[in-house]
Structure formats: C-alpha cells, structure tokens
Coordinates of C-alpha atoms in Angstrom, one line a residue:
M1 CA 51.7 -44.3 -159.9
T2 CA 52.2 -47.7 -158.5
K3 CA 50.3 -48.8 -155.4
P4 CA 53.4 -49.1 -153.2
K5 CA 54.5 -45.5 -154.1
L6 CA 50.9 -44.3 -153.5
L7 CA 50.7 -46.0 -150.1
L8 CA 54.1 -44.5 -149.1
L9 CA 53.0 -41.0 -150.1
L10 CA 49.8 -41.4 -148.1
L11 CA 51.7 -42.6 -145.0
S12 CA 54.1 -39.7 -145.3
S13 CA 51.2 -37.2 -145.5
I14 CA 49.6 -38.7 -142.4
S15 CA 52.8 -38.5 -140.5
L16 CA 53.3 -34.8 -141.4
I17 CA 49.8 -34.0 -140.3
V18 CA 50.3 -35.7 -136.9
I19 CA 53.6 -33.9 -136.4
L20 CA 51.9 -30.5 -137.1
L21 CA 49.0 -31.3 -134.7
I22 CA 51.4 -32.3 -131.9
T23 CA 53.5 -29.1 -132.5
T24 CA 50.4 -26.9 -132.4
D25 CA 49.2 -28.5 -129.1
L26 CA 52.6 -28.0 -127.5
T27 CA 52.8 -24.4 -128.6
N28 CA 49.3 -23.7 -127.3
A29 CA 50.2 -25.4 -124.0
V30 CA 53.2 -23.1 -123.5
A31 CA 51.4 -19.9 -124.7
S32 CA 48.1 -20.5 -122.8
P33 CA 48.7 -22.6 -119.7
S34 CA 45.6 -24.2 -118.0
P35 CA 44.2 -22.0 -115.2
L36 CA 45.4 -22.9 -111.7
K37 CA 43.0 -24.8 -109.4
K38 CA 41.4 -22.4 -106.9
Q39 CA 43.1 -22.5 -103.6
S40 CA 40.9 -23.4 -100.6
G41 CA 40.9 -21.4 -97.4
Y42 CA 39.0 -18.7 -95.6
Q43 CA 39.6 -15.3 -94.0
P44 CA 41.3 -15.6 -90.7
G45 CA 39.2 -14.5 -87.8
I46 CA 37.7 -14.8 -84.3
V47 CA 34.9 -16.8 -82.7
L48 CA 33.6 -15.4 -79.5
T49 CA 31.5 -17.7 -77.4
F50 CA 29.7 -17.3 -74.0
D51 CA 28.3 -20.0 -71.7
D52 CA 25.5 -20.4 -69.3
D53 CA 22.4 -18.3 -68.8
Y54 CA 23.6 -14.7 -68.5
V55 CA 21.3 -13.4 -71.2
D56 CA 20.7 -10.1 -69.4
T57 CA 24.4 -9.2 -69.4
W58 CA 24.9 -10.4 -73.0
Y59 CA 22.0 -8.2 -74.1
N60 CA 23.8 -5.2 -72.5
A61 CA 27.1 -6.2 -74.1
E62 CA 25.5 -6.4 -77.6
K63 CA 24.5 -2.7 -77.3
E64 CA 28.1 -1.7 -76.4
L65 CA 29.8 -3.9 -79.0
R66 CA 27.4 -3.3 -81.9
P67 CA 29.7 -0.5 -83.4
F68 CA 32.2 -3.2 -84.1
N69 CA 29.6 -5.3 -86.0
W70 CA 30.7 -8.2 -83.9
K71 CA 29.2 -11.7 -83.8
A72 CA 29.1 -14.3 -81.0
T73 CA 27.7 -17.7 -80.1
F74 CA 25.8 -18.1 -76.8
F75 CA 25.7 -21.6 -75.3
I76 CA 22.5 -21.8 -73.2
C77 CA 21.7 -23.9 -70.1
K78 CA 18.8 -23.9 -67.7
Y79 CA 16.5 -22.5 -70.4
S80 CA 13.4 -23.8 -68.7
A81 CA 13.9 -21.1 -66.0
F82 CA 14.1 -18.2 -68.4
T83 CA 11.5 -15.5 -68.0
K84 CA 9.5 -14.0 -70.9
D85 CA 11.8 -11.0 -70.9
Q86 CA 14.9 -13.2 -71.1
K87 CA 13.5 -15.2 -74.0
E88 CA 12.8 -11.9 -75.8
K89 CA 16.3 -10.8 -75.2
L90 CA 17.7 -14.1 -76.5
H91 CA 15.5 -13.7 -79.6
Y92 CA 16.9 -10.2 -80.0
L93 CA 20.5 -11.5 -79.9
Q94 CA 19.5 -14.1 -82.6
N95 CA 17.9 -11.4 -84.7
M96 CA 21.1 -9.4 -84.5
G97 CA 23.0 -12.2 -86.2
H98 CA 24.4 -14.1 -83.1
D99 CA 24.2 -17.9 -82.8
I100 CA 22.2 -19.5 -80.1
A101 CA 23.5 -22.9 -79.1
G102 CA 23.3 -25.5 -76.3
H103 CA 25.0 -26.0 -73.0
G104 CA 22.9 -28.7 -71.3
Y105 CA 19.4 -28.7 -69.9
N106 CA 20.6 -28.5 -66.3
H107 CA 24.3 -27.8 -66.9
E108 CA 25.4 -31.3 -65.7
N109 CA 29.0 -32.3 -66.0
A110 CA 28.8 -34.7 -68.9
V111 CA 31.7 -37.0 -67.9
K112 CA 30.5 -37.3 -64.3
Y113 CA 26.8 -37.7 -65.2
A114 CA 27.4 -40.3 -67.9
G115 CA 29.8 -42.2 -65.6
Q116 CA 27.2 -42.4 -62.9
Y117 CA 24.0 -42.9 -64.9
G118 CA 25.1 -43.9 -68.3
L119 CA 25.5 -42.1 -71.6
D120 CA 21.9 -42.8 -72.7
A121 CA 20.6 -41.1 -69.5
Y122 CA 22.8 -38.0 -70.2
I123 CA 21.3 -37.8 -73.7
K124 CA 17.8 -38.3 -72.5
N125 CA 17.9 -35.8 -69.6
E126 CA 20.4 -33.2 -70.8
I127 CA 20.4 -33.0 -74.6
L128 CA 17.0 -34.0 -75.9
P129 CA 14.9 -31.9 -73.5
L130 CA 17.1 -28.8 -74.2
K131 CA 16.8 -29.2 -78.0
K132 CA 13.0 -29.7 -77.7
I133 CA 12.2 -26.8 -75.4
M134 CA 14.4 -24.3 -77.2
H135 CA 13.1 -25.5 -80.7
K136 CA 9.6 -24.8 -79.5
D137 CA 10.5 -21.2 -78.9
G138 CA 12.2 -20.8 -82.2
F139 CA 15.8 -21.7 -81.4
N140 CA 17.3 -24.4 -83.6
I141 CA 20.5 -25.2 -81.7
K142 CA 23.1 -26.8 -83.8
S143 CA 26.2 -26.6 -81.6
F144 CA 27.0 -27.7 -78.0
A145 CA 29.5 -26.7 -75.4
Y146 CA 30.5 -29.1 -72.6
P147 CA 29.7 -27.8 -69.1
D148 CA 33.0 -27.4 -67.2
G149 CA 34.7 -28.4 -70.5
A150 CA 34.4 -32.1 -69.4
R151 CA 34.4 -34.4 -72.4
D152 CA 35.9 -37.6 -73.7
G153 CA 35.9 -39.4 -77.1
E154 CA 32.8 -41.5 -76.4
L155 CA 30.8 -38.4 -75.5
D156 CA 32.1 -36.6 -78.6
K157 CA 31.1 -39.5 -80.9
R158 CA 27.6 -39.6 -79.5
L159 CA 26.9 -35.9 -79.3
L160 CA 28.0 -35.4 -82.9
K161 CA 24.9 -37.2 -83.9
Y162 CA 22.9 -34.3 -82.5
F163 CA 25.1 -31.3 -83.2
D164 CA 27.2 -30.0 -86.1
F165 CA 30.0 -28.9 -83.6
I166 CA 30.8 -29.5 -80.0
R167 CA 33.1 -27.2 -78.0
G168 CA 35.6 -28.2 -75.3
T169 CA 38.0 -26.0 -73.5
T170 CA 41.8 -25.4 -73.3
Y171 CA 43.8 -23.5 -70.8
G172 CA 47.2 -21.9 -70.1
E173 CA 49.4 -19.2 -71.8
L174 CA 51.1 -21.4 -74.3
E175 CA 53.0 -19.9 -77.2
P176 CA 50.6 -19.2 -80.0
K177 CA 51.8 -22.0 -82.3
S178 CA 51.2 -24.5 -79.6
Q179 CA 47.7 -23.4 -78.6
Y180 CA 44.7 -25.6 -79.2
C181 CA 42.1 -22.8 -79.6
Y182 CA 42.1 -22.6 -83.4
Y183 CA 39.6 -24.0 -85.8
E184 CA 41.3 -27.0 -87.5
N185 CA 38.5 -28.1 -89.8
N186 CA 37.2 -30.5 -87.1
R187 CA 33.7 -30.7 -85.6
V188 CA 35.2 -30.9 -82.1
I189 CA 36.6 -27.4 -81.3
Y190 CA 38.3 -25.9 -78.3
G191 CA 38.0 -22.5 -76.8
L192 CA 40.4 -20.5 -74.6
G193 CA 38.9 -18.8 -71.6
I194 CA 38.8 -15.0 -71.4
D195 CA 37.2 -14.6 -68.0
D196 CA 39.0 -12.3 -65.5
D197 CA 39.9 -15.2 -63.1
Y198 CA 41.6 -17.5 -65.7
E199 CA 45.4 -17.8 -65.4
Q200 CA 45.8 -16.8 -69.0
F201 CA 43.8 -13.6 -68.7
N202 CA 46.0 -11.2 -70.6
L203 CA 44.9 -8.9 -73.4
E204 CA 48.4 -8.8 -75.0
Y205 CA 48.5 -12.6 -75.0
Y206 CA 45.0 -12.8 -76.7
K207 CA 46.3 -10.3 -79.3
S208 CA 49.3 -12.5 -80.0
L209 CA 46.9 -15.4 -80.7
L210 CA 44.9 -13.2 -83.1
L211 CA 48.1 -12.0 -84.9
Y212 CA 49.2 -15.7 -85.2
A213 CA 45.8 -16.5 -86.7
K214 CA 46.2 -13.6 -89.2
E215 CA 49.6 -14.7 -90.3
H216 CA 48.7 -18.4 -90.6
N217 CA 45.1 -18.2 -91.9
K218 CA 43.5 -19.5 -88.7
I219 CA 40.4 -18.7 -86.6
V220 CA 40.8 -18.2 -82.9
I221 CA 38.1 -19.5 -80.5
F222 CA 37.5 -17.8 -77.2
Y223 CA 34.9 -18.4 -74.5
G224 CA 33.6 -16.4 -71.6
H225 CA 30.6 -16.3 -69.3
K226 CA 29.0 -13.3 -67.6
T227 CA 29.8 -10.0 -69.4
V228 CA 30.3 -7.2 -66.9
D229 CA 31.6 -3.6 -66.7
K230 CA 34.0 -4.6 -63.9
A231 CA 34.9 -8.2 -63.0
N232 CA 35.0 -9.0 -59.3
E233 CA 33.7 -12.5 -59.2
R234 CA 34.5 -15.8 -60.9
L235 CA 33.4 -16.4 -64.5
E236 CA 33.1 -12.8 -65.5
T237 CA 34.3 -11.3 -68.8
P238 CA 35.0 -7.6 -68.7
I239 CA 33.3 -5.7 -71.5
G240 CA 36.3 -3.4 -71.7
L241 CA 38.4 -6.5 -72.8
L242 CA 35.8 -7.4 -75.4
K243 CA 35.9 -3.9 -76.8
Q244 CA 39.6 -4.1 -77.2
L245 CA 39.5 -7.5 -78.7
C246 CA 36.8 -6.5 -81.2
A247 CA 38.7 -3.3 -82.1
F248 CA 41.9 -5.3 -82.6
A249 CA 40.1 -7.8 -84.8
V250 CA 38.7 -5.0 -87.0
E251 CA 42.0 -3.2 -87.3
N252 CA 43.7 -6.4 -88.5
N253 CA 40.9 -7.4 -90.9
L254 CA 39.9 -10.5 -88.8
K255 CA 36.4 -11.7 -89.5
F256 CA 33.9 -12.4 -86.8
Y257 CA 32.4 -15.9 -87.1
S258 CA 29.8 -17.8 -85.1
V259 CA 30.3 -21.5 -84.5
D260 CA 27.6 -22.3 -86.9
D261 CA 29.4 -20.3 -89.6
L262 CA 32.3 -22.8 -89.5
K263 CA 30.4 -25.5 -91.4
H264 CA 30.1 -23.2 -94.4
L265 CA 33.8 -22.6 -94.8
E266 CA 35.6 -23.9 -97.8
K267 CA 37.8 -26.8 -96.6

C-alpha cells in the first residue's frame, strides 16, 4: 500500500474514533445528567428575644414554656447589680440552651451617649466593661441589642467589631411582606416588639408574620422585656401570648432559633 493511501486510511480511522467518543459522551450526558447543585436555605422559624435585667421573670417563663422546647436570646444590661441568685438563674437559662447576649453596661442610649461623649467613650464605658464582667462569670456574649433601639450606621460599623450580630427595633402593624422583622442574612437585624403596650400588640398579627415566614422561608424576630402572667405596666410580655406563639410555631413546623444560631445558617 502506498504511503498516501496508508495516511488516508489512518486519518479516516482516527476520525471514526473521535465521532464514536463524542457520540458516547452525548448519550451519557442525556442518560445520566449531572446532579443538581444543592439549594441553599434554612428552615423557617422564630427568634424570641428579651431585653434588660428581668432574669427572675425569664426564669419563671422558662419553666412554663419548656414543654414547647422553645429557645430565646436574653440581652442583658446592668449585670454588675445582679445577685448571686440571679446569676445562677442566668446560668440555668444558658444551660437550657438559651443565648445570653449584651444590652449595655448601664443601658445607655447609644446615639445620645455617643453624641454627647463620643463613640470611643461609649465603647469604653458601655461595651467593654459588660463583655469583661460577664465573661468572667462564664457568659461569652456574641450579640448586642441597642437600648431603646437607638442606632445609626456609624454605631453599627463600630459595634460589629465586637459582636457577630446587633439588633435594632422596628414598629407598627405593617402588612407581612413589608415588615422589617425578618432575618435577611445580615449581621444587623431588627426585632418587632411583643410587649402589651406596643401599638402592634396583636396575636393574630404576629401569627400572620409567622405564616408569611413559613411560606417564604424566613425567620421572624420578636423582642419583649419582662415576662409576666398579666401585663399591667409598660414593657411587659404576657406569658399567655408566648405560649400561644410557641404553640403556633410548633404546629407550623417553625424552628426556634437563638440570635447566635443565625451565624451557622447556610447562606
């Protein structure tokens, strides 16, 4: 066989092999598609938070709400005045799976204090002493809630150097899709008040927010203060309301989260 014919035969054989390989790959691609990339997301749920120094009432609430296997985050202020008994109760809450967080050493309004004395003074007198004194007693606070909900961008930026999350507040009975009390994968979060004296105090409204969260894979953030059997003063959260919220969350397969849990969610 001449060299030109041999070369032509060789090229024809190579072309046939390439065609067969391509055909095989295409067939396999159709028959066995690549697995889909795992979708990100998390179970919709509820974050219950409570502010100030009402550890005695929170301790009582824990006993009543334990059947729901609930979880909460307690933002603490004025810790230096806590008694030994109150510290033990706070440890009990932490041991039960609740999150202990910060609310200021003396509960100073951050915007007013920083405006009068400077941001450095606020950090020095309200943040660092609180973290230090609570850490000494076994509380590693990783989140912070602004007293009175008073915040601005400059404060946010500075405080995020000391905390994983900082919580502001939102108000009013807005339609669920327009509310700001959902976790939106940001380190600055906003809670909606559930104390008896707030204008939006309404169990059915709170349920509508939870249903919206369920339908849109969101997490609702609420905040209260002193937990009581019957509210008759400012900044009091009825335990009866909390029982109904917890029961509604369980019935609708909504997960209880602490604020610290949020950083572990798949984005």
